[in-house]
Amino acid sequence: NTLDARTTFDLTWFVKPMDNTTIGLQANTGQEDKSAVAGTNIGGSAHWYGLGIQPKYDFNKTFSLAGRYEWIQDNDGARNGSGLGIVGNSITITPTFNLSDSLVFRAEFRHDGASAKVYEKSDGTFDKDSVQSLHTEFIYKF
């Protein structure tokens, strides 16, 4: 729908407390007209809020390990796709291997949880805490 206004604000800040350590901090909020599908404001404006922290440690030029924790409050159900108001969070661990100056390999393990049963399991039932995923990627820099 291109007729209803959506406004978001995202603040991201990176700090380097030590030579080999980088910490990313993030806060965001948003609002969308006529998109609330849960709670007491169905059909009204939806609001959501989120926070994240992403520490990364470079062991050497070849290997680094990063983590990420994200939290979102979506009481109006506009961002999570389930039609339910939730508080959600995810934890991610990402080892990174620099194979050359141009080629990077990353693996990412992610665990998601929520305050309501929004994650569909293989048997078709839903759970609050049932999504774990493993992703890999090669990145070529040019």
XYZ file of C-alpha atoms in Angstrom:
142
model
C 0.000 0.000 0.000
C 1.574 3.285 -1.067
C -1.113 5.513 0.468
C -0.366 5.029 4.182
C 2.656 6.788 5.652
C 5.463 4.775 7.266
C 8.101 6.608 9.283
C 11.210 5.008 10.767
C 14.182 6.318 12.690
C 17.337 4.246 13.082
C 20.411 5.249 15.057
C 23.542 3.123 14.649
C 26.769 3.808 16.490
C 30.090 1.935 16.317
C 32.754 2.121 19.020
C 36.248 0.626 19.049
C 37.224 0.209 22.726
C 40.363 -1.804 21.746
C 42.302 -2.304 18.509
C 40.799 -5.748 17.776
C 37.287 -5.066 19.097
C 34.385 -3.261 17.458
C 30.958 -2.867 19.075
C 27.914 -1.781 17.118
C 24.929 -0.336 18.970
C 21.556 0.220 17.318
C 18.205 1.689 18.312
C 15.214 2.075 16.038
C 11.573 2.992 16.145
C 8.862 3.176 13.572
C 5.228 3.971 12.923
C 2.890 3.095 10.054
C -0.630 4.407 9.458
C -3.539 1.920 9.294
C -1.346 -1.139 9.870
C -2.092 -2.297 13.433
C -3.398 -5.875 13.366
C -3.153 -6.770 17.065
C -3.933 -5.291 20.458
C -6.561 -2.625 21.054
C -5.669 -0.430 18.080
C -6.609 -2.731 15.153
C -6.706 -0.709 11.926
C -4.949 2.249 13.544
C -1.348 3.351 13.500
C 1.176 0.707 14.497
C 4.337 1.462 16.460
C 7.448 -0.662 17.049
C 10.756 -0.248 18.883
C 14.023 -2.152 18.694
C 17.529 -2.355 20.153
C 20.626 -4.255 19.107
C 24.239 -4.823 20.062
C 26.868 -6.364 17.761
C 30.317 -7.052 19.246
C 33.105 -8.289 16.934
C 36.601 -9.447 17.833
C 39.372 -9.801 15.230
C 41.707 -12.566 16.383
C 44.037 -11.869 13.451
C 43.791 -10.813 9.781
C 42.297 -14.192 8.859
C 39.682 -14.907 11.544
C 37.099 -12.889 13.476
C 34.117 -13.786 15.636
C 31.022 -11.626 15.917
C 27.797 -11.835 17.867
C 24.526 -9.987 17.686
C 21.586 -9.577 20.043
C 18.413 -7.905 18.766
C 15.194 -7.067 20.604
C 11.941 -5.732 19.145
C 8.638 -4.731 20.709
C 5.811 -4.931 18.155
C 2.623 -4.800 20.225
C 0.506 -3.862 17.186
C 1.685 -6.853 15.103
C 2.720 -4.754 12.083
C 6.322 -5.975 11.665
C 6.288 -9.656 12.568
C 3.831 -10.979 9.978
C 1.910 -13.142 12.445
C -0.989 -10.835 13.213
C 0.004 -11.016 16.892
C 1.579 -8.400 19.108
C 4.959 -9.671 20.313
C 8.214 -8.943 21.987
C 10.891 -10.771 19.997
C 14.594 -11.328 20.294
C 17.366 -13.045 18.390
C 20.915 -14.115 19.128
C 23.458 -14.665 16.355
C 27.030 -16.008 16.343
C 29.107 -15.385 13.195
C 32.651 -16.670 12.619
C 34.319 -15.011 9.610
C 37.295 -16.282 7.608
C 39.196 -13.921 5.280
C 40.413 -16.391 2.648
C 42.206 -13.672 0.649
C 42.094 -9.892 0.238
C 39.000 -10.336 -1.964
C 37.261 -13.480 -0.673
C 35.472 -13.863 2.696
C 33.582 -16.888 4.075
C 31.041 -16.469 6.890
C 28.835 -18.896 8.767
C 25.988 -17.642 10.934
C 24.010 -19.479 13.601
C 20.820 -17.667 14.655
C 18.264 -18.385 17.382
C 14.947 -16.490 17.445
C 12.415 -16.283 20.260
C 9.149 -14.438 20.854
C 6.558 -13.790 23.545
C 3.780 -15.412 21.453
C 3.533 -18.554 19.316
C 4.609 -17.058 15.968
C 7.148 -19.607 14.659
C 5.747 -22.481 12.585
C 7.300 -25.884 13.228
C 7.642 -28.698 10.684
C 4.447 -30.369 11.962
C 2.358 -27.217 11.300
C 2.019 -26.194 14.952
C 3.360 -22.919 16.301
C 5.853 -22.224 19.083
C 7.395 -19.235 20.880
C 10.956 -20.448 20.697
C 11.523 -22.811 17.816
C 13.591 -21.138 15.126
C 17.254 -21.925 14.799
C 18.993 -21.440 11.489
C 22.446 -21.825 9.990
C 23.509 -19.693 7.038
C 26.739 -19.558 5.079
C 27.994 -17.101 2.528
C 30.980 -16.259 0.391
C 31.629 -12.577 -0.205
C 33.760 -11.455 -3.101
C 35.066 -7.882 -2.795
C 36.067 -6.016 -5.924
